[in-house]
PDB file of C-alpha atoms and ligand atoms in Angstrom:
ATOM      1  CA  MET A   1     241.734  64.978  52.556  1.00 88.00           C
ATOM      2  CA  HIS A   2     242.012  68.686  53.266  1.00 94.00           C
ATOM      3  CA  PRO A   3     238.812  69.497  55.283  1.00 96.00           C
ATOM      4  CA  MET A   4     237.807  72.393  53.087  1.00 98.00           C
ATOM      5  CA  LEU A   5     238.350  70.309  49.920  1.00 98.00           C
ATOM      6  CA  ASN A   6     236.023  67.742  51.427  1.00 98.00           C
ATOM      7  CA  ILE A   7     233.266  70.314  51.871  1.00 98.00           C
ATOM      8  CA  ALA A   8     233.937  71.886  48.455  1.00 98.00           C
ATOM      9  CA  VAL A   9     233.635  68.486  46.810  1.00 98.00           C
ATOM     10  CA  ARG A  10     230.386  67.748  48.663  1.00 98.00           C
ATOM     11  CA  ALA A  11     228.945  71.071  47.633  1.00 98.00           C
ATOM     12  CA  ALA A  12     230.023  70.702  43.992  1.00 99.00           C
ATOM     13  CA  ARG A  13     228.559  67.177  43.703  1.00 98.00           C
ATOM     14  CA  LYS A  14     225.244  68.272  45.231  1.00 98.00           C
ATOM     15  CA  ALA A  15     224.983  71.214  42.865  1.00 98.00           C
ATOM     16  CA  GLY A  16     226.138  69.098  39.915  1.00 98.00           C
ATOM     17  CA  ASN A  17     223.513  66.450  40.611  1.00 98.00           C
ATOM     18  CA  LEU A  18     220.831  69.143  40.679  1.00 98.00           C
ATOM     19  CA  ILE A  19     222.066  70.566  37.381  1.00 98.00           C
ATOM     20  CA  ALA A  20     222.202  67.109  35.726  1.00 98.00           C
ATOM     21  CA  LYS A  21     218.633  66.329  36.961  1.00 97.00           C
ATOM     22  CA  ASN A  22     217.313  69.593  35.540  1.00 97.00           C
ATOM     23  CA  TYR A  23     219.135  68.947  32.232  1.00 97.00           C
ATOM     24  CA  GLU A  24     216.734  66.029  31.804  1.00 94.00           C
ATOM     25  CA  THR A  25     213.644  68.208  32.338  1.00 94.00           C
ATOM     26  CA  PRO A  26     214.135  71.300  30.145  1.00 93.00           C
ATOM     27  CA  ASP A  27     210.484  72.375  30.712  1.00 93.00           C
ATOM     28  CA  ALA A  28     211.321  73.083  34.336  1.00 93.00           C
ATOM     29  CA  VAL A  29     214.139  75.468  33.388  1.00 96.00           C
ATOM     30  CA  GLU A  30     213.252  79.190  33.506  1.00 96.00           C
ATOM     31  CA  THR A  31     215.608  81.514  31.721  1.00 97.00           C
ATOM     32  CA  ASN A  32     216.082  85.245  32.423  1.00 96.00           C
ATOM     33  CA  GLN A  33     218.305  87.774  30.800  1.00 96.00           C
ATOM     34  CA  LYS A  34     220.795  89.691  33.029  1.00 94.00           C
ATOM     35  CA  GLY A  35     222.289  91.779  30.201  1.00 91.00           C
ATOM     36  CA  THR A  36     223.108  91.586  26.521  1.00 89.00           C
ATOM     37  CA  ASN A  37     223.843  87.934  25.660  1.00 90.00           C
ATOM     38  CA  ASP A  38     223.972  87.202  29.386  1.00 93.00           C
ATOM     39  CA  PHE A  39     221.517  84.637  30.780  1.00 96.00           C
ATOM     40  CA  VAL A  40     220.647  83.033  34.117  1.00 98.00           C
ATOM     41  CA  THR A  41     218.211  80.280  35.026  1.00 98.00           C
ATOM     42  CA  ASN A  42     216.484  79.037  38.116  1.00 98.00           C
ATOM     43  CA  VAL A  43     218.947  76.157  38.092  1.00 98.00           C
ATOM     44  CA  ASP A  44     221.961  78.553  38.458  1.00 98.00           C
ATOM     45  CA  ARG A  45     220.234  80.084  41.506  1.00 98.00           C
ATOM     46  CA  ASP A  46     219.126  76.771  43.069  1.00 98.00           C
ATOM     47  CA  ALA A  47     222.555  75.236  42.604  1.00 98.00           C
ATOM     48  CA  GLU A  48     224.133  78.285  44.207  1.00 98.00           C
ATOM     49  CA  ARG A  49     221.765  78.064  47.202  1.00 98.00           C
ATOM     50  CA  LEU A  50     222.696  74.424  47.728  1.00 98.00           C
ATOM     51  CA  ILE A  51     226.412  75.228  47.660  1.00 98.00           C
ATOM     52  CA  ILE A  52     226.079  78.116  50.108  1.00 98.00           C
ATOM     53  CA  GLU A  53     224.042  75.869  52.442  1.00 98.00           C
ATOM     54  CA  VAL A  54     226.741  73.190  52.532  1.00 98.00           C
ATOM     55  CA  ILE A  55     229.477  75.717  53.177  1.00 98.00           C
ATOM     56  CA  ARG A  56     227.557  77.692  55.806  1.00 98.00           C
ATOM     57  CA  LYS A  57     226.805  74.443  57.706  1.00 98.00           C
ATOM     58  CA  SER A  58     230.484  73.631  58.156  1.00 98.00           C
ATOM     59  CA  TYR A  59     231.998  77.117  58.091  1.00 98.00           C
ATOM     60  CA  PRO A  60     229.364  79.665  59.150  1.00 98.00           C
ATOM     61  CA  GLN A  61     231.995  82.372  59.676  1.00 98.00           C
ATOM     62  CA  HIS A  62     233.732  82.171  56.263  1.00 98.00           C
ATOM     63  CA  SER A  63     233.202  84.841  53.587  1.00 98.00           C
ATOM     64  CA  ILE A  64     231.460  83.907  50.357  1.00 98.00           C
ATOM     65  CA  VAL A  65     231.350  85.532  46.953  1.00 98.00           C
ATOM     66  CA  THR A  66     229.257  84.014  44.145  1.00 98.00           C
ATOM     67  CA  GLU A  67     228.223  84.910  40.623  1.00 98.00           C
ATOM     68  CA  GLU A  68     224.513  85.202  41.284  1.00 98.00           C
ATOM     69  CA  SER A  69     224.490  86.630  44.865  1.00 97.00           C
ATOM     70  CA  GLY A  70     227.645  88.724  44.721  1.00 97.00           C
ATOM     71  CA  ASP A  71     229.617  89.385  47.871  1.00 98.00           C
ATOM     72  CA  LEU A  72     227.796  87.798  50.816  1.00 98.00           C
ATOM     73  CA  GLY A  73     230.576  88.737  53.251  1.00 95.00           C
ATOM     74  CA  GLY A  74     231.252  86.749  56.413  1.00 97.00           C
ATOM     75  CA  GLU A  75     232.751  87.262  59.869  1.00 98.00           C
ATOM     76  CA  ASP A  76     236.114  85.808  58.770  1.00 98.00           C
ATOM     77  CA  LYS A  77     237.399  88.111  56.040  1.00 97.00           C
ATOM     78  CA  ASP A  78     240.609  86.079  55.572  1.00 98.00           C
ATOM     79  CA  ILE A  79     238.845  83.004  54.219  1.00 98.00           C
ATOM     80  CA  GLN A  80     236.711  83.522  51.093  1.00 98.00           C
ATOM     81  CA  TRP A  81     234.847  80.937  49.025  1.00 98.00           C
ATOM     82  CA  VAL A  82     234.573  81.959  45.374  1.00 98.00           C
ATOM     83  CA  ILE A  83     231.746  80.183  43.616  1.00 98.00           C
ATOM     84  CA  ASP A  84     230.325  79.793  40.129  1.00 98.00           C
ATOM     85  CA  PRO A  85     227.329  77.451  40.603  1.00 98.00           C
ATOM     86  CA  LEU A  86     226.918  76.792  36.857  1.00 98.00           C
ATOM     87  CA  ASP A  87     229.740  77.770  34.483  1.00 98.00           C
ATOM     88  CA  GLY A  88     228.418  77.400  30.942  1.00 98.00           C
ATOM     89  CA  THR A  89     224.861  78.597  31.431  1.00 98.00           C
ATOM     90  CA  SER A  90     224.410  79.177  27.666  1.00 97.00           C
ATOM     91  CA  ASN A  91     225.418  75.601  26.986  1.00 98.00           C
ATOM     92  CA  PHE A  92     223.028  74.378  29.720  1.00 98.00           C
ATOM     93  CA  ILE A  93     220.143  76.396  28.226  1.00 97.00           C
ATOM     94  CA  LYS A  94     220.860  75.104  24.723  1.00 96.00           C
ATOM     95  CA  ARG A  95     221.230  71.524  25.992  1.00 96.00           C
ATOM     96  CA  PHE A  96     224.854  71.432  24.862  1.00 97.00           C
ATOM     97  CA  PRO A  97     226.163  69.041  27.488  1.00 98.00           C
ATOM     98  CA  HIS A  98     229.284  70.909  28.641  1.00 98.00           C
ATOM     99  CA  PHE A  99     229.185  72.943  31.852  1.00 98.00           C
ATOM    100  CA  SER A 100     230.543  72.795  35.367  1.00 99.00           C
ATOM    101  CA  VAL A 101     230.407  73.802  38.969  1.00 99.00           C
ATOM    102  CA  SER A 102     233.441  75.864  40.146  1.00 99.00           C
ATOM    103  CA  ILE A 103     234.392  76.322  43.809  1.00 99.00           C
ATOM    104  CA  ALA A 104     237.616  77.852  45.176  1.00 98.00           C
ATOM    105  CA  VAL A 105     238.754  78.776  48.622  1.00 98.00           C
ATOM    106  CA  ARG A 106     241.057  81.774  49.018  1.00 98.00           C
ATOM    107  CA  ILE A 107     242.953  82.357  52.262  1.00 98.00           C
ATOM    108  CA  LYS A 108     244.312  85.893  52.599  1.00 98.00           C
ATOM    109  CA  GLY A 109     243.888  86.314  48.845  1.00 96.00           C
ATOM    110  CA  ARG A 110     245.741  83.123  47.871  1.00 97.00           C
ATOM    111  CA  THR A 111     243.779  80.196  46.415  1.00 98.00           C
ATOM    112  CA  GLU A 112     244.320  77.092  48.520  1.00 98.00           C
ATOM    113  CA  VAL A 113     241.566  74.702  47.424  1.00 98.00           C
ATOM    114  CA  ALA A 114     239.869  74.199  44.040  1.00 98.00           C
ATOM    115  CA  VAL A 115     237.101  72.041  42.669  1.00 99.00           C
ATOM    116  CA  VAL A 116     235.675  72.009  39.108  1.00 99.00           C
ATOM    117  CA  TYR A 117     232.971  69.404  38.599  1.00 99.00           C
ATOM    118  CA  ASP A 118     231.542  68.292  35.235  1.00 99.00           C
ATOM    119  CA  PRO A 119     228.260  66.578  36.152  1.00 98.00           C
ATOM    120  CA  MET A 120     227.532  65.206  32.665  1.00 98.00           C
ATOM    121  CA  ARG A 121     230.794  63.203  32.621  1.00 98.00           C
ATOM    122  CA  ASN A 122     231.115  62.786  36.363  1.00 98.00           C
ATOM    123  CA  GLU A 123     234.609  64.332  36.164  1.00 98.00           C
ATOM    124  CA  LEU A 124     235.826  65.913  39.396  1.00 98.00           C
ATOM    125  CA  PHE A 125     238.941  68.085  39.060  1.00 99.00           C
ATOM    126  CA  THR A 126     240.477  69.013  42.392  1.00 98.00           C
ATOM    127  CA  ALA A 127     243.589  70.741  43.664  1.00 98.00           C
ATOM    128  CA  VAL A 128     245.089  71.791  47.004  1.00 98.00           C
ATOM    129  CA  ARG A 129     247.977  74.288  46.825  1.00 98.00           C
ATOM    130  CA  GLY A 130     251.301  72.496  46.970  1.00 98.00           C
ATOM    131  CA  GLN A 131     249.708  69.058  46.627  1.00 98.00           C
ATOM    132  CA  GLY A 132     249.075  68.771  42.876  1.00 98.00           C
ATOM    133  CA  ALA A 133     245.887  68.541  40.801  1.00 98.00           C
ATOM    134  CA  GLN A 134     243.804  65.486  40.269  1.00 98.00           C
ATOM    135  CA  LEU A 135     240.959  64.211  38.075  1.00 98.00           C
ATOM    136  CA  ASN A 136     238.830  61.615  39.866  1.00 98.00           C
ATOM    137  CA  GLY A 137     241.786  60.874  42.096  1.00 95.00           C
ATOM    138  CA  TYR A 138     244.388  60.601  39.279  1.00 98.00           C
ATOM    139  CA  ARG A 139     247.307  63.070  39.167  1.00 98.00           C
ATOM    140  CA  LEU A 140     247.103  65.724  36.378  1.00 98.00           C
ATOM    141  CA  ARG A 141     249.940  66.961  34.227  1.00 97.00           C
ATOM    142  CA  GLY A 142     249.698  69.736  31.655  1.00 97.00           C
ATOM    143  CA  SER A 143     250.727  69.582  28.046  1.00 98.00           C
ATOM    144  CA  THR A 144     254.403  68.999  27.235  1.00 98.00           C
ATOM    145  CA  ALA A 145     254.271  70.977  23.936  1.00 98.00           C
ATOM    146  CA  ARG A 146     257.575  72.791  23.159  1.00 98.00           C
ATOM    147  CA  ASP A 147     256.048  75.527  20.956  1.00 98.00           C
ATOM    148  CA  LEU A 148     252.776  76.284  19.209  1.00 98.00           C
ATOM    149  CA  GLU A 149     253.238  73.764  16.395  1.00 98.00           C
ATOM    150  CA  GLY A 150     250.575  71.086  16.619  1.00 98.00           C
ATOM    151  CA  THR A 151     248.817  72.637  19.584  1.00 98.00           C
ATOM    152  CA  ILE A 152     245.124  72.886  20.374  1.00 98.00           C
ATOM    153  CA  ILE A 153     244.262  76.230  21.876  1.00 98.00           C
ATOM    154  CA  ALA A 154     240.964  76.846  23.678  1.00 98.00           C
ATOM    155  CA  THR A 155     239.409  80.271  23.891  1.00 98.00           C
ATOM    156  CA  GLY A 156     236.205  82.155  24.637  1.00 97.00           C
ATOM    157  CA  PHE A 157     234.803  84.875  22.426  1.00 96.00           C
ATOM    158  CA  PRO A 158     234.213  88.233  24.133  1.00 94.00           C
ATOM    159  CA  PHE A 159     230.455  87.930  23.639  1.00 91.00           C
ATOM    160  CA  LYS A 160     229.705  90.353  26.478  1.00 89.00           C
ATOM    161  CA  ALA A 161     232.351  92.840  25.441  1.00 87.00           C
ATOM    162  CA  LYS A 162     232.054  93.057  21.673  1.00 91.00           C
ATOM    163  CA  GLN A 163     234.052  96.311  21.583  1.00 90.00           C
ATOM    164  CA  HIS A 164     237.064  93.972  21.835  1.00 90.00           C
ATOM    165  CA  SER A 165     236.015  91.845  18.833  1.00 93.00           C
ATOM    166  CA  ALA A 166     238.479  93.323  16.358  1.00 92.00           C
ATOM    167  CA  SER A 167     241.546  93.013  18.626  1.00 93.00           C
ATOM    168  CA  TYR A 168     240.384  89.534  19.723  1.00 95.00           C
ATOM    169  CA  LEU A 169     239.963  88.337  16.135  1.00 96.00           C
ATOM    170  CA  ASN A 170     243.410  89.686  15.210  1.00 95.00           C
ATOM    171  CA  VAL A 171     244.898  87.568  17.992  1.00 96.00           C
ATOM    172  CA  VAL A 172     242.853  84.532  16.789  1.00 97.00           C
ATOM    173  CA  THR A 173     244.098  85.013  13.209  1.00 97.00           C
ATOM    174  CA  ALA A 174     247.757  85.416  14.288  1.00 97.00           C
ATOM    175  CA  LEU A 175     247.643  82.375  16.589  1.00 97.00           C
ATOM    176  CA  PHE A 176     245.801  80.273  14.028  1.00 98.00           C
ATOM    177  CA  THR A 177     248.743  80.444  11.643  1.00 97.00           C
ATOM    178  CA  LYS A 178     250.988  78.901  14.381  1.00 97.00           C
ATOM    179  CA  CYS A 179     248.797  76.409  16.202  1.00 98.00           C
ATOM    180  CA  ALA A 180     246.960  73.302  14.868  1.00 98.00           C
ATOM    181  CA  ASP A 181     243.392  74.348  15.805  1.00 98.00           C
ATOM    182  CA  PHE A 182     241.094  76.057  18.269  1.00 98.00           C
ATOM    183  CA  ARG A 183     238.292  74.934  20.653  1.00 98.00           C
ATOM    184  CA  ARG A 184     235.500  77.110  22.101  1.00 98.00           C
ATOM    185  CA  THR A 185     233.713  74.979  24.686  1.00 97.00           C
ATOM    186  CA  GLY A 186     231.672  77.533  26.617  1.00 98.00           C
ATOM    187  CA  SER A 187     232.846  76.830  30.177  1.00 98.00           C
ATOM    188  CA  ALA A 188     235.918  78.814  31.267  1.00 98.00           C
ATOM    189  CA  ALA A 189     236.320  76.668  34.392  1.00 99.00           C
ATOM    190  CA  LEU A 190     236.470  73.534  32.273  1.00 98.00           C
ATOM    191  CA  ASP A 191     238.736  75.257  29.769  1.00 98.00           C
ATOM    192  CA  LEU A 192     241.274  75.732  32.579  1.00 98.00           C
ATOM    193  CA  ALA A 193     240.681  72.241  33.918  1.00 99.00           C
ATOM    194  CA  TYR A 194     241.365  70.853  30.439  1.00 98.00           C
ATOM    195  CA  VAL A 195     244.693  72.775  30.280  1.00 98.00           C
ATOM    196  CA  ALA A 196     245.565  71.210  33.651  1.00 98.00           C
ATOM    197  CA  ALA A 197     244.710  67.789  32.185  1.00 98.00           C
ATOM    198  CA  GLY A 198     246.757  68.387  28.984  1.00 98.00           C
ATOM    199  CA  ARG A 199     243.567  67.938  26.929  1.00 98.00           C
ATOM    200  CA  THR A 200     244.310  71.341  25.364  1.00 98.00           C
ATOM    201  CA  ASP A 201     247.765  72.935  25.148  1.00 98.00           C
ATOM    202  CA  GLY A 202     246.733  76.511  25.880  1.00 98.00           C
ATOM    203  CA  TYR A 203     243.764  78.789  26.581  1.00 98.00           C
ATOM    204  CA  PHE A 204     243.053  82.527  26.530  1.00 98.00           C
ATOM    205  CA  GLU A 205     240.019  84.688  27.154  1.00 98.00           C
ATOM    206  CA  ILE A 206     239.184  88.336  27.736  1.00 97.00           C
ATOM    207  CA  GLY A 207     237.466  89.715  30.830  1.00 96.00           C
ATOM    208  CA  LEU A 208     236.685  86.685  32.987  1.00 97.00           C
ATOM    209  CA  LYS A 209     235.226  87.143  36.483  1.00 97.00           C
ATOM    210  CA  PRO A 210     236.917  85.753  39.587  1.00 98.00           C
ATOM    211  CA  TRP A 211     234.349  82.930  39.938  1.00 98.00           C
ATOM    212  CA  ASP A 212     235.123  81.830  36.326  1.00 98.00           C
ATOM    213  CA  PHE A 213     238.852  81.293  36.937  1.00 98.00           C
ATOM    214  CA  ALA A 214     239.545  81.056  40.716  1.00 98.00           C
ATOM    215  CA  ALA A 215     239.376  77.242  40.849  1.00 98.00           C
ATOM    216  CA  GLY A 216     240.716  76.587  37.344  1.00 98.00           C
ATOM    217  CA  GLU A 217     243.767  78.774  37.985  1.00 98.00           C
ATOM    218  CA  LEU A 218     244.899  76.550  40.887  1.00 98.00           C
ATOM    219  CA  LEU A 219     244.269  73.395  38.857  1.00 98.00           C
ATOM    220  CA  VAL A 220     246.546  74.735  36.067  1.00 98.00           C
ATOM    221  CA  ARG A 221     249.307  75.734  38.486  1.00 98.00           C
ATOM    222  CA  GLU A 222     249.189  72.492  40.421  1.00 98.00           C
ATOM    223  CA  ALA A 223     249.412  70.569  37.138  1.00 98.00           C
ATOM    224  CA  GLY A 224     252.735  72.370  36.573  1.00 98.00           C
ATOM    225  CA  SER A 225     251.524  75.044  34.076  1.00 98.00           C
ATOM    226  CA  LEU A 226     251.065  78.790  34.201  1.00 97.00           C
ATOM    227  CA  VAL A 227     248.304  81.414  34.288  1.00 98.00           C
ATOM    228  CA  THR A 228     249.099  85.001  33.319  1.00 98.00           C
ATOM    229  CA  ASP A 229     247.468  88.121  31.969  1.00 97.00           C
ATOM    230  CA  PHE A 230     248.053  89.268  28.385  1.00 96.00           C
ATOM    231  CA  THR A 231     251.445  90.771  29.327  1.00 95.00           C
ATOM    232  CA  GLY A 232     252.795  87.825  31.331  1.00 96.00           C
ATOM    233  CA  GLY A 233     251.863  89.449  34.642  1.00 96.00           C
ATOM    234  CA  HIS A 234     249.272  89.033  37.373  1.00 95.00           C
ATOM    235  CA  GLY A 235     246.891  91.749  36.152  1.00 96.00           C
ATOM    236  CA  TYR A 236     244.265  89.097  35.379  1.00 97.00           C
ATOM    237  CA  LEU A 237     243.063  89.282  38.985  1.00 95.00           C
ATOM    238  CA  GLN A 238     241.667  92.680  38.018  1.00 96.00           C
ATOM    239  CA  SER A 239     241.249  92.470  34.228  1.00 95.00           C
ATOM    240  CA  GLY A 240     240.154  88.838  33.952  1.00 96.00           C
ATOM    241  CA  ASN A 241     242.317  88.604  30.824  1.00 97.00           C
ATOM    242  CA  ILE A 242     243.726  85.109  31.056  1.00 98.00           C
ATOM    243  CA  VAL A 243     246.363  83.065  29.243  1.00 98.00           C
ATOM    244  CA  ALA A 244     247.111  79.531  30.408  1.00 98.00           C
ATOM    245  CA  GLY A 245     249.430  76.754  29.285  1.00 98.00           C
ATOM    246  CA  ASN A 246     252.881  75.406  30.022  1.00 98.00           C
ATOM    247  CA  SER A 247     255.673  78.019  30.188  1.00 98.00           C
ATOM    248  CA  ARG A 248     256.739  77.535  26.548  1.00 98.00           C
ATOM    249  CA  VAL A 249     253.225  77.660  25.136  1.00 98.00           C
ATOM    250  CA  VAL A 250     252.393  80.771  27.238  1.00 98.00           C
ATOM    251  CA  ARG A 251     255.631  82.421  26.092  1.00 98.00           C
ATOM    252  CA  ASP A 252     254.803  81.796  22.458  1.00 98.00           C
ATOM    253  CA  MET A 253     251.136  82.786  22.830  1.00 98.00           C
ATOM    254  CA  LEU A 254     252.115  86.060  24.498  1.00 97.00           C
ATOM    255  CA  SER A 255     254.693  86.917  21.872  1.00 97.00           C
ATOM    256  CA  VAL A 256     252.074  86.420  19.118  1.00 96.00           C
ATOM    257  CA  MET A 257     249.420  88.324  21.060  1.00 95.00           C
ATOM    258  CA  ARG A 258     251.645  91.306  21.892  1.00 92.00           C
ATOM    259  CA  ASP A 259     251.507  92.749  18.378  1.00 91.00           C
ATOM    260  CA  GLN A 260     247.737  92.284  17.961  1.00 93.00           C
ATOM    261  CA  LEU A 261     246.291  93.637  21.222  1.00 90.00           C
ATOM    262  CA  SER A 262     244.743  97.041  21.636  1.00 87.00           C
ATOM    263  CA  ASP A 263     246.190  99.042  24.563  1.00 87.00           C
ATOM    264  CA  ALA A 264     243.011  98.343  26.559  1.00 90.00           C
ATOM    265  CA  LEU A 265     243.841  94.636  26.568  1.00 89.00           C
ATOM    266  CA  LYS A 266     247.484  94.946  27.584  1.00 87.00           C
ATOM    267  CA  ARG A 267     246.845  93.990  31.192  1.00 92.00           C
TER     268      ARG A 267
HETATM  269  C1  IPD B   1     230.769  82.018  31.100  1.00 73.68           C
HETATM  270  C2  IPD B   1     231.477  80.814  30.548  1.00 73.68           C
HETATM  271  C3  IPD B   1     232.003  81.074  29.148  1.00 73.68           C
HETATM  272  C4  IPD B   1     232.898  82.256  29.109  1.00 73.68           C
HETATM  273  C5  IPD B   1     232.181  83.461  29.693  1.00 73.68           C
HETATM  274  C6  IPD B   1     231.722  83.185  31.123  1.00 73.68           C
HETATM  275  P1  IPD B   1     228.744  81.565  32.852  1.00 73.68           P
HETATM  276  O1  IPD B   1     230.304  81.774  32.442  1.00 73.68           O
HETATM  277  O2  IPD B   1     232.590  80.474  31.387  1.00 73.68           O
HETATM  278  O3  IPD B   1     232.792  79.994  28.643  1.00 73.68           O
HETATM  279  O4  IPD B   1     233.218  82.532  27.751  1.00 73.68           O
HETATM  280  O5  IPD B   1     233.119  84.538  29.717  1.00 73.68           O
HETATM  281  O6  IPD B   1     231.008  84.287  31.611  1.00 73.68           O
HETATM  282  O7  IPD B   1     228.133  82.932  32.742  1.00 73.68           O
HETATM  283  O8  IPD B   1     228.169  80.565  31.965  1.00 73.68           O
HETATM  284  O9  IPD B   1     228.907  81.178  34.252  1.00 73.68           O
HETATM  285 CA1   CA B   2     226.552  83.843  34.059  1.00 73.68          CA
HETATM  286 CA1   CA B   3     231.197  81.536  34.679  1.00 73.68          CA
HETATM  287 CA1   CA B   4     227.717  80.941  36.151  1.00 73.68          CA
END
């Protein structure tokens, strides 16, 4: 196994076990508000600490950026770990059992290693660039849909950026006439992992952060599908506006979205 994948898996499992244990003892979970509709718990922070500890032990010189601690830097600027210790915090708080740990390693800006771990189902999604994506050791392949007919499309509502609601809902309405149905699961990292696994045919969301999509993006690509911004380009690295699916589904999603998006979202 790729040595960094080995460490990423160890860190994700440790964090996932901590999250699962705390899920059983809701009284021990302390919730704080970071902003409007934006929550964090002691479990997010503790899981993050565990992950950083595991990485620092093996790779003390690597750079680290995480959701809760921000950019921790590191001597080696070329190798950066991008971490979301608990993706789906609102689900976790509500005891809706769908959340994940997301860990990616970028080398000179390119993602090489990815892990998304769902501790409630013990599902470990992994990828190494050029070596395919796997779920618990089994090779993943994305959806083979030829167009939007019959597709299940996952999405996330822009709950932290409600100024985009109208444009977002226009896209949802337009897509809904063409696809079979939608899913809104509450963990962007798992949304991307599920596209990689072909459990959904496509996915889109506005304004994700690098830790939400860094690992999932590689899973999708290594499963033979695509990740783009809302114009078919790579602007999502800045905008966080993500579309994912096989090339035909992404093509059809983008063509429906094009007419509905405000200028602010065309990136
Ligand atoms: C959130 C989840 C959610 C998505 C949000 C993310 P967090 O991450 O991935 O599905 O809709 O945009 O911020 O805050 O639970 O790690
Ligand atoms: Ca968060
Ligand atoms: Ca997240
Ligand atoms: Ca998080």
